[in-house]
mmCIF file of C-alpha atoms in Angstrom:
data_model
loop_
_atom_site.group_PDB
_atom_site.id
_atom_site.type_symbol
_atom_site.label_atom_id
_atom_site.label_comp_id
_atom_site.label_asym_id
_atom_site.label_seq_id
_atom_site.Cartn_x
_atom_site.Cartn_y
_atom_site.Cartn_z
ATOM 1 C CA UNK A 1 -5.506 23.118 -10.980
ATOM 2 C CA UNK A 2 -2.511 20.514 -12.270
ATOM 3 C CA UNK A 3 1.086 23.030 -12.405
ATOM 4 C CA UNK A 4 2.700 22.322 -15.336
ATOM 5 C CA UNK A 5 4.910 19.461 -14.171
ATOM 6 C CA UNK A 6 1.835 17.004 -13.101
ATOM 7 C CA UNK A 7 0.125 18.014 -16.820
ATOM 8 C CA UNK A 8 3.926 17.199 -18.161
ATOM 9 C CA UNK A 9 3.629 13.878 -15.484
ATOM 10 C CA UNK A 10 0.782 13.037 -16.697
ATOM 11 C CA UNK A 11 1.025 13.356 -21.298
ATOM 12 C CA UNK A 12 4.227 11.136 -20.541
ATOM 13 C CA UNK A 13 2.282 8.488 -19.163
ATOM 14 C CA UNK A 14 -0.196 8.535 -21.626
ATOM 15 C CA UNK A 15 2.380 8.558 -24.484
ATOM 16 C CA UNK A 16 3.480 5.327 -22.210
ATOM 17 C CA UNK A 17 0.308 3.629 -22.691
ATOM 18 C CA UNK A 18 -0.064 4.638 -26.438
ATOM 19 C CA UNK A 19 2.604 2.477 -27.434
ATOM 20 C CA UNK A 20 1.952 -0.258 -24.814
ATOM 21 C CA UNK A 21 -1.814 -0.462 -23.428
ATOM 22 C CA UNK A 22 -1.205 -3.623 -22.047
ATOM 23 C CA UNK A 23 -0.313 -1.058 -19.077
ATOM 24 C CA UNK A 24 -4.052 -0.886 -17.852
ATOM 25 C CA UNK A 25 -4.118 -4.161 -16.694
ATOM 26 C CA UNK A 26 -1.379 -4.136 -14.250
ATOM 27 C CA UNK A 27 -3.266 -4.716 -10.514
ATOM 28 C CA UNK A 28 -2.441 -0.973 -9.610
ATOM 29 C CA UNK A 29 -4.258 0.527 -12.024
ATOM 30 C CA UNK A 30 -7.513 -1.492 -11.544
ATOM 31 C CA UNK A 31 -9.109 2.232 -10.180
ATOM 32 C CA UNK A 32 -8.278 4.045 -13.398
ATOM 33 C CA UNK A 33 -9.268 0.984 -15.632
ATOM 34 C CA UNK A 34 -13.104 1.654 -14.108
ATOM 35 C CA UNK A 35 -12.705 4.907 -14.262
ATOM 36 C CA UNK A 36 -12.184 4.849 -17.837
ATOM 37 C CA UNK A 37 -15.026 1.431 -18.616
ATOM 38 C CA UNK A 38 -17.495 4.221 -16.268
ATOM 39 C CA UNK A 39 -16.748 7.217 -19.317
ATOM 40 C CA UNK A 40 -17.787 4.499 -21.859
ATOM 41 C CA UNK A 41 -14.308 3.641 -22.897
ATOM 42 C CA UNK A 42 -13.668 0.616 -24.049
ATOM 43 C CA UNK A 43 -10.032 -1.114 -22.280
ATOM 44 C CA UNK A 44 -7.955 -3.434 -24.853
ATOM 45 C CA UNK A 45 -7.436 -7.037 -24.248
ATOM 46 C CA UNK A 46 -4.575 -8.639 -23.478
ATOM 47 C CA UNK A 47 -2.679 -9.846 -26.823
ATOM 48 C CA UNK A 48 -2.126 -13.353 -25.859
ATOM 49 C CA UNK A 49 0.551 -15.186 -27.918
ATOM 50 C CA UNK A 50 0.793 -18.814 -28.684
ATOM 51 C CA UNK A 51 3.366 -19.202 -25.877
ATOM 52 C CA UNK A 52 1.460 -17.235 -23.986
ATOM 53 C CA UNK A 53 -1.765 -20.123 -24.062
ATOM 54 C CA UNK A 54 1.095 -22.881 -23.678
ATOM 55 C CA UNK A 55 2.050 -22.061 -20.160
ATOM 56 C CA UNK A 56 -1.802 -21.155 -19.620
ATOM 57 C CA UNK A 57 -2.013 -24.902 -20.187
ATOM 58 C CA UNK A 58 0.505 -25.904 -18.392
ATOM 59 C CA UNK A 59 0.416 -23.563 -14.982
ATOM 60 C CA UNK A 60 -3.736 -22.957 -14.288
ATOM 61 C CA UNK A 61 -4.103 -20.797 -11.539
ATOM 62 C CA UNK A 62 -5.100 -22.891 -7.771
ATOM 63 C CA UNK A 63 -6.935 -21.148 -5.684
ATOM 64 C CA UNK A 64 -6.766 -23.135 -2.584
ATOM 65 C CA UNK A 65 -6.603 -22.489 0.805
ATOM 66 C CA UNK A 66 -2.415 -21.032 1.150
ATOM 67 C CA UNK A 67 -0.571 -19.875 4.830
ATOM 68 C CA UNK A 68 0.537 -16.851 4.798
ATOM 69 C CA UNK A 69 4.281 -17.533 3.487
ATOM 70 C CA UNK A 70 2.627 -18.825 0.044
ATOM 71 C CA UNK A 71 1.195 -15.382 -0.577
ATOM 72 C CA UNK A 72 4.150 -12.944 -2.235
ATOM 73 C CA UNK A 73 2.152 -9.720 0.507
ATOM 74 C CA UNK A 74 -0.998 -9.549 1.537
ATOM 75 C CA UNK A 75 -2.481 -8.364 -1.640
ATOM 76 C CA UNK A 76 -4.548 -11.275 -3.359
ATOM 77 C CA UNK A 77 -4.598 -10.441 -7.141
ATOM 78 C CA UNK A 78 -6.875 -11.415 -9.545
ATOM 79 C CA UNK A 79 -6.852 -13.183 -13.199
ATOM 80 C CA UNK A 80 -8.844 -11.548 -15.885
ATOM 81 C CA UNK A 81 -11.852 -12.859 -15.620
ATOM 82 C CA UNK A 82 -12.731 -15.608 -19.362
ATOM 83 C CA UNK A 83 -16.244 -13.265 -21.063
ATOM 84 C CA UNK A 84 -17.012 -13.241 -24.179
ATOM 85 C CA UNK A 85 -16.369 -10.239 -26.090
ATOM 86 C CA UNK A 86 -17.587 -11.102 -29.404
ATOM 87 C CA UNK A 87 -20.042 -8.633 -30.110
ATOM 88 C CA UNK A 88 -17.728 -5.984 -28.087
ATOM 89 C CA UNK A 89 -16.980 -3.064 -29.804
ATOM 90 C CA UNK A 90 -14.820 0.121 -29.153
ATOM 91 C CA UNK A 91 -16.751 2.909 -27.801
ATOM 92 C CA UNK A 92 -17.153 6.072 -30.085
ATOM 93 C CA UNK A 93 -15.476 9.682 -29.966
ATOM 94 C CA UNK A 94 -17.652 11.901 -31.814
ATOM 95 C CA UNK A 95 -18.040 15.327 -29.865
ATOM 96 C CA UNK A 96 -21.144 15.111 -28.060
ATOM 97 C CA UNK A 97 -24.210 15.384 -30.038
ATOM 98 C CA UNK A 98 -26.257 18.556 -29.275
ATOM 99 C CA UNK A 99 -28.309 18.805 -26.030
ATOM 100 C CA UNK A 100 -31.889 20.712 -25.623
ATOM 101 C CA UNK A 101 -31.714 23.595 -22.872
ATOM 102 C CA UNK A 102 -34.053 21.974 -20.456
ATOM 103 C CA UNK A 103 -34.659 25.973 -18.555
ATOM 104 C CA UNK A 104 -35.900 26.953 -21.847
ATOM 105 C CA UNK A 105 -39.754 27.438 -22.578
ATOM 106 C CA UNK A 106 -41.420 25.021 -24.681
ATOM 107 C CA UNK A 107 -44.439 26.112 -26.464
ATOM 108 C CA UNK A 108 -47.060 24.115 -27.977
ATOM 109 C CA UNK A 109 -45.677 25.555 -31.589
ATOM 110 C CA UNK A 110 -42.672 24.182 -29.924
ATOM 111 C CA UNK A 111 -43.667 20.688 -29.564
ATOM 112 C CA UNK A 112 -45.709 20.225 -32.440
ATOM 113 C CA UNK A 113 -42.531 21.171 -34.877
ATOM 114 C CA UNK A 114 -40.595 18.708 -32.394
ATOM 115 C CA UNK A 115 -43.476 15.878 -33.393
ATOM 116 C CA UNK A 116 -42.782 16.552 -37.106
ATOM 117 C CA UNK A 117 -38.927 16.331 -36.670
ATOM 118 C CA UNK A 118 -39.478 12.611 -34.960
ATOM 119 C CA UNK A 119 -42.433 11.679 -37.699
ATOM 120 C CA UNK A 120 -39.770 12.757 -40.231
ATOM 121 C CA UNK A 121 -36.603 10.512 -38.395
ATOM 122 C CA UNK A 122 -39.250 7.763 -38.156
ATOM 123 C CA UNK A 123 -38.919 7.852 -41.580
ATOM 124 C CA UNK A 124 -35.724 7.694 -42.482
ATOM 125 C CA UNK A 125 -35.386 5.160 -39.847
ATOM 126 C CA UNK A 126 -37.749 2.979 -41.878
ATOM 127 C CA UNK A 127 -35.407 3.738 -45.319
ATOM 128 C CA UNK A 128 -32.091 2.614 -43.418
ATOM 129 C CA UNK A 129 -31.061 6.905 -43.765
ATOM 130 C CA UNK A 130 -30.181 7.080 -40.025
ATOM 131 C CA UNK A 131 -27.645 10.019 -40.126
ATOM 132 C CA UNK A 132 -30.866 12.303 -41.410
ATOM 133 C CA UNK A 133 -32.792 10.545 -38.899
ATOM 134 C CA UNK A 134 -30.553 11.691 -36.575
ATOM 135 C CA UNK A 135 -30.730 15.045 -37.490
ATOM 136 C CA UNK A 136 -33.891 15.437 -37.506
ATOM 137 C CA UNK A 137 -34.290 14.216 -34.059
ATOM 138 C CA UNK A 138 -31.727 16.408 -33.480
ATOM 139 C CA UNK A 139 -34.022 19.094 -34.106
ATOM 140 C CA UNK A 140 -37.156 17.711 -32.002
ATOM 141 C CA UNK A 141 -34.559 18.283 -28.941
ATOM 142 C CA UNK A 142 -33.432 21.790 -29.667
ATOM 143 C CA UNK A 143 -37.795 22.427 -29.957
ATOM 144 C CA UNK A 144 -38.554 19.839 -26.718
ATOM 145 C CA UNK A 145 -35.876 19.209 -25.362
ATOM 146 C CA UNK A 146 -37.783 18.041 -22.529
ATOM 147 C CA UNK A 147 -38.918 15.231 -24.214
ATOM 148 C CA UNK A 148 -37.471 11.571 -22.943
ATOM 149 C CA UNK A 149 -39.407 10.156 -25.407
ATOM 150 C CA UNK A 150 -36.953 12.303 -28.032
ATOM 151 C CA UNK A 151 -33.663 11.369 -26.243
ATOM 152 C CA UNK A 152 -34.339 7.674 -26.132
ATOM 153 C CA UNK A 153 -35.039 7.801 -29.396
ATOM 154 C CA UNK A 154 -32.390 9.430 -30.639
ATOM 155 C CA UNK A 155 -30.442 7.360 -28.747
ATOM 156 C CA UNK A 156 -31.752 4.049 -30.140
ATOM 157 C CA UNK A 157 -30.439 5.385 -34.098
ATOM 158 C CA UNK A 158 -27.450 6.132 -32.229
ATOM 159 C CA UNK A 159 -27.794 1.795 -31.514
ATOM 160 C CA UNK A 160 -28.221 0.934 -34.662
ATOM 161 C CA UNK A 161 -24.773 3.130 -36.212
ATOM 162 C CA UNK A 162 -22.793 1.556 -33.345
ATOM 163 C CA UNK A 163 -22.219 4.859 -31.786
ATOM 164 C CA UNK A 164 -22.997 3.238 -28.013
ATOM 165 C CA UNK A 165 -21.335 6.087 -26.064
ATOM 166 C CA UNK A 166 -23.460 8.431 -28.142
ATOM 167 C CA UNK A 167 -27.085 6.917 -27.338
ATOM 168 C CA UNK A 168 -25.657 6.141 -23.335
ATOM 169 C CA UNK A 169 -25.571 9.786 -22.670
ATOM 170 C CA UNK A 170 -29.323 9.976 -24.926
ATOM 171 C CA UNK A 171 -30.662 7.374 -22.093
ATOM 172 C CA UNK A 172 -29.463 9.285 -19.157
ATOM 173 C CA UNK A 173 -31.066 12.231 -20.354
ATOM 174 C CA UNK A 174 -34.346 10.506 -20.771
ATOM 175 C CA UNK A 175 -33.889 8.861 -17.906
ATOM 176 C CA UNK A 176 -33.500 12.453 -16.255
ATOM 177 C CA UNK A 177 -36.724 13.585 -17.177
ATOM 178 C CA UNK A 178 -38.572 10.657 -17.746
ATOM 179 C CA UNK A 179 -37.152 7.887 -14.506
ATOM 180 C CA UNK A 180 -39.293 5.104 -16.070
ATOM 181 C CA UNK A 181 -38.554 5.036 -19.789
ATOM 182 C CA UNK A 182 -38.163 1.724 -20.740
ATOM 183 C CA UNK A 183 -36.893 3.049 -24.112
ATOM 184 C CA UNK A 184 -34.194 5.250 -21.740
ATOM 185 C CA UNK A 185 -32.916 1.956 -19.959
ATOM 186 C CA UNK A 186 -33.314 -0.601 -22.976
ATOM 187 C CA UNK A 187 -30.996 1.601 -25.079
ATOM 188 C CA UNK A 188 -28.811 2.387 -22.291
ATOM 189 C CA UNK A 189 -28.814 -1.182 -21.270
ATOM 190 C CA UNK A 190 -27.510 -2.507 -24.641
ATOM 191 C CA UNK A 191 -25.017 0.049 -25.569
ATOM 192 C CA UNK A 192 -23.455 -1.014 -22.285
ATOM 193 C CA UNK A 193 -23.614 -4.724 -23.868
ATOM 194 C CA UNK A 194 -21.339 -3.026 -26.680
ATOM 195 C CA UNK A 195 -19.394 -1.911 -25.128
ATOM 196 C CA UNK A 196 -18.658 -4.800 -22.511
ATOM 197 C CA UNK A 197 -19.874 -3.486 -19.921
ATOM 198 C CA UNK A 198 -21.997 -6.563 -18.317
ATOM 199 C CA UNK A 199 -23.064 -6.252 -15.065
ATOM 200 C CA UNK A 200 -24.245 -2.293 -15.936
ATOM 201 C CA UNK A 201 -26.211 -3.508 -19.153
ATOM 202 C CA UNK A 202 -27.820 -6.652 -17.385
ATOM 203 C CA UNK A 203 -28.872 -4.096 -14.603
ATOM 204 C CA UNK A 204 -30.562 -1.576 -16.939
ATOM 205 C CA UNK A 205 -32.399 -4.397 -19.481
ATOM 206 C CA UNK A 206 -33.687 -5.669 -16.375
ATOM 207 C CA UNK A 207 -35.447 -2.983 -15.091
ATOM 208 C CA UNK A 208 -36.325 -2.174 -18.677
ATOM 209 C CA UNK A 209 -37.967 -5.721 -19.371
ATOM 210 C CA UNK A 210 -39.886 -5.332 -15.755
ATOM 211 C CA UNK A 211 -41.073 -1.539 -17.349
ATOM 212 C CA UNK A 212 -42.025 -3.028 -20.645
ATOM 213 C CA UNK A 213 -40.711 -6.294 -21.742
ATOM 214 C CA UNK A 214 -40.074 -6.623 -25.954
ATOM 215 C CA UNK A 215 -38.198 -10.082 -27.219
ATOM 216 C CA UNK A 216 -35.652 -7.908 -27.835
ATOM 217 C CA UNK A 217 -34.956 -7.113 -24.590
ATOM 218 C CA UNK A 218 -35.224 -10.817 -23.891
ATOM 219 C CA UNK A 219 -32.426 -12.290 -26.676
ATOM 220 C CA UNK A 220 -30.250 -9.605 -25.497
ATOM 221 C CA UNK A 221 -30.452 -10.367 -21.475
ATOM 222 C CA UNK A 222 -29.637 -14.589 -22.931
ATOM 223 C CA UNK A 223 -26.454 -12.625 -24.825
ATOM 224 C CA UNK A 224 -25.517 -10.386 -21.355
ATOM 225 C CA UNK A 225 -26.153 -12.245 -18.459
ATOM 226 C CA UNK A 226 -24.057 -15.260 -18.521
ATOM 227 C CA UNK A 227 -21.508 -12.428 -18.758
ATOM 228 C CA UNK A 228 -22.582 -10.304 -15.952
ATOM 229 C CA UNK A 229 -23.374 -14.360 -13.480
ATOM 230 C CA UNK A 230 -19.305 -14.782 -14.446
ATOM 231 C CA UNK A 231 -17.990 -11.051 -13.176
ATOM 232 C CA UNK A 232 -20.373 -12.090 -10.079
ATOM 233 C CA UNK A 233 -18.800 -15.060 -9.148
ATOM 234 C CA UNK A 234 -15.421 -13.845 -10.115
ATOM 235 C CA UNK A 235 -15.549 -10.888 -7.847
ATOM 236 C CA UNK A 236 -17.567 -13.178 -4.794
ATOM 237 C CA UNK A 237 -14.536 -15.438 -4.895
ATOM 238 C CA UNK A 238 -11.947 -12.575 -4.905
ATOM 239 C CA UNK A 239 -13.880 -11.228 -2.339
ATOM 240 C CA UNK A 240 -13.926 -14.456 -0.523
ATOM 241 C CA UNK A 241 -9.711 -14.905 -1.131
ATOM 242 C CA UNK A 242 -9.561 -11.632 0.794
ATOM 243 C CA UNK A 243 -11.657 -12.382 3.460
ATOM 244 C CA UNK A 244 -9.346 -15.789 4.369
ATOM 245 C CA UNK A 245 -6.425 -13.124 3.582
ATOM 246 C CA UNK A 246 -7.760 -11.332 6.348
ATOM 247 C CA UNK A 247 -8.619 -13.132 8.368
ATOM 248 C CA UNK A 248 -4.699 -15.308 7.866
ATOM 249 C CA UNK A 249 -3.696 -11.578 8.289
ATOM 250 C CA UNK A 250 -5.876 -11.128 11.744
ATOM 251 C CA UNK A 251 -4.910 -14.764 12.961
ATOM 252 C CA UNK A 252 -0.708 -14.199 12.597
ATOM 253 C CA UNK A 253 -0.936 -10.588 14.038
ATOM 254 C CA UNK A 254 -2.881 -12.589 17.030
ATOM 255 C CA UNK A 255 -0.562 -14.383 17.318
ATOM 256 C CA UNK A 256 2.511 -12.654 17.262
ATOM 257 C CA UNK A 257 0.927 -10.410 19.621
ATOM 258 C CA UNK A 258 1.033 -13.686 21.892
ATOM 259 C CA UNK A 259 4.616 -14.399 21.434
ATOM 260 C CA UNK A 260 5.496 -10.875 22.166
ATOM 261 C CA UNK A 261 3.646 -11.135 24.921
ATOM 262 C CA UNK A 262 5.267 -13.980 26.282
ATOM 263 C CA UNK A 263 8.905 -12.827 25.477
ATOM 264 C CA UNK A 264 7.831 -9.862 27.889
ATOM 265 C CA UNK A 265 6.717 -12.352 30.579
ATOM 266 C CA UNK A 266 9.824 -14.481 30.492
ATOM 267 C CA UNK A 267 12.154 -12.030 30.741
ATOM 268 C CA UNK A 268 10.469 -10.223 33.461
ATOM 269 C CA UNK A 269 10.845 -14.145 35.231
ATOM 270 C CA UNK A 270 14.648 -13.264 36.000
ATOM 271 C CA UNK A 271 15.860 -17.236 35.043
ATOM 272 C CA UNK A 272 18.836 -18.442 37.720
ATOM 273 C CA UNK A 273 18.028 -15.638 39.883
ATOM 274 C CA UNK A 274 15.856 -15.378 43.181
ATOM 275 C CA UNK A 275 13.041 -12.360 42.491
ATOM 276 C CA UNK A 276 11.778 -10.140 45.162
ATOM 277 C CA UNK A 277 7.893 -9.239 45.505
ATOM 278 C CA UNK A 278 7.121 -6.596 47.436
ATOM 279 C CA UNK A 279 3.996 -6.428 46.463
ATOM 280 C CA UNK A 280 0.199 -8.638 45.931
ATOM 281 C CA UNK A 281 0.545 -7.002 42.449
ATOM 282 C CA UNK A 282 3.359 -7.651 42.175
ATOM 283 C CA UNK A 283 2.881 -11.026 42.854
ATOM 284 C CA UNK A 284 0.198 -11.551 40.543
ATOM 285 C CA UNK A 285 2.285 -10.282 37.526
ATOM 286 C CA UNK A 286 4.523 -12.965 38.221
ATOM 287 C CA UNK A 287 1.781 -15.483 38.780
ATOM 288 C CA UNK A 288 0.445 -14.722 35.502
ATOM 289 C CA UNK A 289 3.768 -14.336 33.869
ATOM 290 C CA UNK A 290 4.984 -17.535 34.913
ATOM 291 C CA UNK A 291 1.697 -19.645 33.196
ATOM 292 C CA UNK A 292 2.238 -17.435 30.459
ATOM 293 C CA UNK A 293 5.260 -19.244 30.264
ATOM 294 C CA UNK A 294 3.475 -22.735 31.532
ATOM 295 C CA UNK A 295 6.370 -22.835 34.378
ATOM 296 C CA UNK A 296 6.465 -23.878 38.497
ATOM 297 C CA UNK A 297 6.460 -20.564 40.420
ATOM 298 C CA UNK A 298 8.240 -21.551 44.305
ATOM 299 C CA UNK A 299 7.040 -18.760 46.716
ATOM 300 C CA UNK A 300 9.730 -18.579 49.621
ATOM 301 C CA UNK A 301 8.654 -16.934 52.592
ATOM 302 C CA UNK A 302 11.139 -15.573 54.812
ATOM 303 C CA UNK A 303 12.296 -13.239 57.677
ATOM 304 C CA UNK A 304 15.580 -11.388 58.675
ATOM 305 C CA UNK A 305 14.505 -12.865 61.980
ATOM 306 C CA UNK A 306 14.275 -16.205 61.427
ATOM 307 C CA UNK A 307 17.478 -18.595 61.980
ATOM 308 C CA UNK A 308 16.096 -21.206 59.935
ATOM 309 C CA UNK A 309 15.153 -18.638 56.820
ATOM 310 C CA UNK A 310 19.278 -17.213 57.052
ATOM 311 C CA UNK A 311 20.003 -21.588 56.531
ATOM 312 C CA UNK A 312 17.431 -21.967 53.843
ATOM 313 C CA UNK A 313 17.977 -18.248 51.712
ATOM 314 C CA UNK A 314 21.322 -19.605 49.929
ATOM 315 C CA UNK A 315 20.503 -22.897 49.542
ATOM 316 C CA UNK A 316 17.000 -21.158 47.913
ATOM 317 C CA UNK A 317 19.807 -18.892 45.633
ATOM 318 C CA UNK A 318 22.128 -22.355 44.436
ATOM 319 C CA UNK A 319 18.402 -24.078 43.659
ATOM 320 C CA UNK A 320 17.167 -21.103 41.373
ATOM 321 C CA UNK A 321 20.175 -21.120 39.244
ATOM 322 C CA UNK A 322 20.118 -24.947 39.193
ATOM 323 C CA UNK A 323 17.141 -24.728 37.789
ATOM 324 C CA UNK A 324 16.639 -21.705 35.000
ATOM 325 C CA UNK A 325 13.375 -22.959 34.258
ATOM 326 C CA UNK A 326 11.677 -21.953 37.891
ATOM 327 C CA UNK A 327 10.458 -18.530 38.640
ATOM 328 C CA UNK A 328 11.460 -18.544 42.230
ATOM 329 C CA UNK A 329 10.197 -15.789 44.252
ATOM 330 C CA UNK A 330 11.087 -14.586 47.712
ATOM 331 C CA UNK A 331 8.428 -12.706 50.360
ATOM 332 C CA UNK A 332 9.448 -10.809 53.303
ATOM 333 C CA UNK A 333 7.112 -11.163 55.648
ATOM 334 C CA UNK A 334 7.409 -8.011 57.045
ATOM 335 C CA UNK A 335 7.838 -6.029 54.482
ATOM 336 C CA UNK A 336 5.616 -7.601 52.698
ATOM 337 C CA UNK A 337 2.635 -8.527 55.209
ATOM 338 C CA UNK A 338 -0.012 -7.933 53.061
ATOM 339 C CA UNK A 339 1.144 -11.087 51.009
ATOM 340 C CA UNK A 340 2.030 -13.631 53.855
ATOM 341 C CA UNK A 341 -1.959 -12.659 55.348
ATOM 342 C CA UNK A 342 -3.434 -13.044 51.875
ATOM 343 C CA UNK A 343 -1.595 -16.264 51.983
ATOM 344 C CA UNK A 344 -2.352 -17.092 55.878
ATOM 345 C CA UNK A 345 1.274 -17.674 56.676
ATOM 346 C CA UNK A 346 2.142 -18.904 60.321
ATOM 347 C CA UNK A 347 5.150 -19.840 60.420
ATOM 348 C CA UNK A 348 8.625 -19.221 58.574
ATOM 349 C CA UNK A 349 10.034 -20.651 56.056
ATOM 350 C CA UNK A 350 7.251 -22.024 53.891
ATOM 351 C CA UNK A 351 7.672 -22.995 50.218
ATOM 352 C CA UNK A 352 4.380 -22.537 48.219
ATOM 353 C CA UNK A 353 4.496 -24.343 44.847
ATOM 354 C CA UNK A 354 2.408 -23.029 42.758
ATOM 355 C CA UNK A 355 1.437 -23.944 38.575
ATOM 356 C CA UNK A 356 -0.772 -22.382 36.877
ATOM 357 C CA UNK A 357 -1.790 -19.807 38.523
ATOM 358 C CA UNK A 358 -2.937 -22.711 42.016
ATOM 359 C CA UNK A 359 -0.925 -23.923 44.731
ATOM 360 C CA UNK A 360 -0.390 -27.390 43.980
ATOM 361 C CA UNK A 361 2.519 -28.421 47.003
ATOM 362 C CA UNK A 362 3.997 -26.631 49.870
ATOM 363 C CA UNK A 363 6.681 -27.373 52.142
ATOM 364 C CA UNK A 364 7.208 -25.545 55.474
ATOM 365 C CA UNK A 365 10.166 -25.660 58.238
ATOM 366 C CA UNK A 366 13.590 -25.682 57.390
ATOM 367 C CA UNK A 367 13.761 -29.114 54.660
ATOM 368 C CA UNK A 368 16.589 -28.846 52.001
ATOM 369 C CA UNK A 369 15.767 -32.658 51.675
ATOM 370 C CA UNK A 370 11.899 -32.275 50.994
ATOM 371 C CA UNK A 371 12.786 -28.484 49.134
ATOM 372 C CA UNK A 372 14.672 -29.860 46.408
ATOM 373 C CA UNK A 373 12.633 -33.777 46.003
ATOM 374 C CA UNK A 374 9.445 -30.727 45.310
ATOM 375 C CA UNK A 375 11.516 -29.184 42.956
ATOM 376 C CA UNK A 376 12.108 -32.002 40.902
ATOM 377 C CA UNK A 377 9.113 -33.659 40.982
ATOM 378 C CA UNK A 378 6.846 -30.884 39.796
ATOM 379 C CA UNK A 379 9.138 -28.810 37.729
ATOM 380 C CA UNK A 380 8.771 -31.998 35.558
ATOM 381 C CA UNK A 381 5.612 -32.664 36.142
ATOM 382 C CA UNK A 382 4.266 -30.890 33.110
#
């Protein structure tokens, strides 16, 4: 149940629609517009002024591929599809016509009387007395409420008096009792065409044609199919655009994720500092980060008891300051002997140069000049 506030809001919305029906064409109300059409309602077209048509001529929509920045948001805004709605009419808003009780027992006398009413209706139709025909057919369906042909026949009369909504109700009833009722599909298809429900009309008329083709169905299909095809092409176009948008969004997210990972990797590399390594896993993480950031990495193996190492360590720290884009790591072979073993370190100091995760050079011993020369060589080699 809706509370009083919700009812009041709905009433205000309806009043706003009555004063300005073009609101229904707001993209955010597509779901509501489609719901109204499913009930047989005719959504009014947007009235265009002469200036509107000039604007349309001057500025034509361009659906060529765009970059993400070219869109205002992540939604693809649909334009109206151009259709031939010259014969479309407003839906009839009469109260629903009487329907028989399908649970009622139908006797042979009921069927005979219903057939008699149908015959009277057919005579009235021949004389152009459609209101009288409707009355006879209503009596017939009350007498024989499960007869699909009676409902389908009354639907055809409603079509003659331009009451497509009533015709659809009767056609639905006919198809409920006989799913293979060609007349039911035909009447419903023609009624939907009157209301501008082109795709639904085409579907019904194609089924009717397969069940029992006649020239009237063929003529109506020639009118309906072009509009139905335009709608389908329109839908496919925007499905394609939305798919492209989804791919662009996915690529953008991938790039953002990659950039975030690179920023995180670079932040962990501590530019201008010497980073101490205590385990193989820690070393692997730094190697991956350096590779992702396309940085040269130097792995300095040292030991506290090594005299030459005590000479090279301050120099190594100074070089880290001079080359902030190079990753300077330091491993104490006694503290992280598993790392030293995996690199087959037999003496210290040893400096291993790593590019893209692979060792590209090495300096063994306290050779200051070679170390500086190798750094200069490999830091600019890529």
